[in-house]
PDB file of C-alpha atoms in Angstrom:
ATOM      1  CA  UNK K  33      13.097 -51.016 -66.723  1.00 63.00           C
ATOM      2  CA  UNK K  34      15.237 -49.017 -69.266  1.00 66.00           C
ATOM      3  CA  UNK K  35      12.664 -48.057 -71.004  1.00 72.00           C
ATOM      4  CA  UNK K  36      10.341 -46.501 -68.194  1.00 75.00           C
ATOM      5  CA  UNK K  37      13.374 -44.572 -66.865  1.00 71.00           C
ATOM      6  CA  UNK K  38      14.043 -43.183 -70.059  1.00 71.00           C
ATOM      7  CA  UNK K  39      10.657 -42.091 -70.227  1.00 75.00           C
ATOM      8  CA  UNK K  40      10.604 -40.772 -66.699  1.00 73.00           C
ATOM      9  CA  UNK K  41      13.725 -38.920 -67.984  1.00 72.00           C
ATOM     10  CA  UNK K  42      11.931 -37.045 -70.850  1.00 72.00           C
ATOM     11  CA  UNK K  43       8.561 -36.222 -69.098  1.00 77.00           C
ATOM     12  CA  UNK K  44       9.966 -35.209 -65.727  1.00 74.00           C
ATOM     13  CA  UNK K  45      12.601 -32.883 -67.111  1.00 68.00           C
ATOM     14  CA  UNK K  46      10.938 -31.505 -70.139  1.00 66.00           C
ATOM     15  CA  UNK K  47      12.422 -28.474 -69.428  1.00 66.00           C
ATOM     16  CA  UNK K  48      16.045 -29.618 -70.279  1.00 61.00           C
ATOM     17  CA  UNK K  49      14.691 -30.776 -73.861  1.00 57.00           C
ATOM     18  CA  UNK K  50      15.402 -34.230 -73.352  1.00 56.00           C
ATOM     19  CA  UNK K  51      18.971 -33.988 -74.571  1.00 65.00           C
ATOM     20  CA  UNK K  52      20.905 -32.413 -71.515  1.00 69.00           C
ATOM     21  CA  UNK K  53      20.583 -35.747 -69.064  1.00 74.00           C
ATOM     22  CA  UNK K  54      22.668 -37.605 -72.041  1.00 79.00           C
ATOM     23  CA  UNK K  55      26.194 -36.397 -70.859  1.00 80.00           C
ATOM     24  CA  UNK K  56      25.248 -37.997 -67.256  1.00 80.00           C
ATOM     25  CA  UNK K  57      24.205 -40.846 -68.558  1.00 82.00           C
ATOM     26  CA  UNK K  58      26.751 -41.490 -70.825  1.00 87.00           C
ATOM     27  CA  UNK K  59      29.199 -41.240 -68.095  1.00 88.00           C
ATOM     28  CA  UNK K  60      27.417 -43.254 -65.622  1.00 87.00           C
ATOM     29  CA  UNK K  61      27.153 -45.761 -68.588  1.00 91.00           C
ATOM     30  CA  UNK K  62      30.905 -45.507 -68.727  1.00 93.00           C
ATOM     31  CA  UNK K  63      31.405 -45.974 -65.471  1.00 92.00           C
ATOM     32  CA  UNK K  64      29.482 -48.785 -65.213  1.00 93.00           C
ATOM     33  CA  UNK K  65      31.413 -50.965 -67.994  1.00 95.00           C
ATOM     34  CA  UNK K  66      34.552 -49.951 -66.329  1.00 95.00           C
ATOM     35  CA  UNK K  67      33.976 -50.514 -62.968  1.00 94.00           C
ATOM     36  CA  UNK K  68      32.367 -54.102 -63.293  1.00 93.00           C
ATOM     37  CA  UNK K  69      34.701 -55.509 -65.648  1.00 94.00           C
ATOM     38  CA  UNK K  70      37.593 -54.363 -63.651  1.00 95.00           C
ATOM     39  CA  UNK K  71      35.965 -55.976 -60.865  1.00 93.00           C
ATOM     40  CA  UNK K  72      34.549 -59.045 -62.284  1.00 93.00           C
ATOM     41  CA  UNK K  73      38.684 -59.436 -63.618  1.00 93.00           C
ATOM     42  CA  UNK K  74      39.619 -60.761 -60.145  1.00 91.00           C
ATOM     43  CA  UNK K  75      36.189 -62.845 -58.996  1.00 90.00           C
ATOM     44  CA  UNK K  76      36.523 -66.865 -58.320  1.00 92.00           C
ATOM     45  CA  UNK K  77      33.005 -66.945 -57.258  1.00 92.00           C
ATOM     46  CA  UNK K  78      30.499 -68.070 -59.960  1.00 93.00           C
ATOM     47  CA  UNK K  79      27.483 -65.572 -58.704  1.00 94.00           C
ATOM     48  CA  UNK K  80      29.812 -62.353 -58.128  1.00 93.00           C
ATOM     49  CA  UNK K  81      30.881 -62.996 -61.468  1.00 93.00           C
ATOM     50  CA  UNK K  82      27.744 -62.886 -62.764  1.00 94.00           C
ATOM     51  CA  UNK K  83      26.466 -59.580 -60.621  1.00 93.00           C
ATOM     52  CA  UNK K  84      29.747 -57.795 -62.202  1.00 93.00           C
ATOM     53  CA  UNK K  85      28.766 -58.726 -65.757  1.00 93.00           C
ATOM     54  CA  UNK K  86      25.063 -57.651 -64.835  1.00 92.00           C
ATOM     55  CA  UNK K  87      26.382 -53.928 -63.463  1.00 92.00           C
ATOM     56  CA  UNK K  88      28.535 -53.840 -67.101  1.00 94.00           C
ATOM     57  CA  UNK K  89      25.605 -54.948 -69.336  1.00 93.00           C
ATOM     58  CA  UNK K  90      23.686 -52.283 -67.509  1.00 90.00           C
ATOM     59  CA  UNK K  91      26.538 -49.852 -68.934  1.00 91.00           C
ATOM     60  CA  UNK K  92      25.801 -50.960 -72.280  1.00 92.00           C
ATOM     61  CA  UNK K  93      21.991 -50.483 -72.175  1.00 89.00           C
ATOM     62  CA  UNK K  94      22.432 -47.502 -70.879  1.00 87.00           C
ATOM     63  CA  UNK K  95      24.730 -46.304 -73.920  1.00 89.00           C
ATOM     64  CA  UNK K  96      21.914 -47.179 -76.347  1.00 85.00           C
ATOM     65  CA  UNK K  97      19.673 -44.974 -74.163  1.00 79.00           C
ATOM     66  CA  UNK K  98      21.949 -42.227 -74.316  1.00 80.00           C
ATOM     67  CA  UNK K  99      21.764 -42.963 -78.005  1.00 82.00           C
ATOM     68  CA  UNK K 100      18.490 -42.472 -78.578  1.00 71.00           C
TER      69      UNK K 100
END
């Protein structure tokens, strides 16, 4: 899934150079991490424990992404 929205990224905005959308995604990357661990802190359900850490690990996919 990463992958093919990367590359929806770069050929639907090939105007921006494929290097402006990395600020947004860096912060919705940022975001991401923050927000689910912060909410997975306080979970004593099993499964909304493990849709937290699956909205954080998104965060971190998304930072290699942003990497390139």
């Amino acid at each position: 899934m990463f992958s093919a929205t990367l590359r929806l990224i770069i050929e639907a905005y090939p105007v921006l150079g494929g290097g402006a959308w990395r600020g947004s995604l860096m912060l919705l990357a940022g975001l991401s991490m923050i927000i689910g661990n912060l909410l997975a802190l306080h979970q004593m359900s099993a499964k909304r424990l493990l849709a937290y850490s699956a909205v954080t690990h998104t965060g971190y996919l998304a930072v290699g992404l942003a990497a390139g």
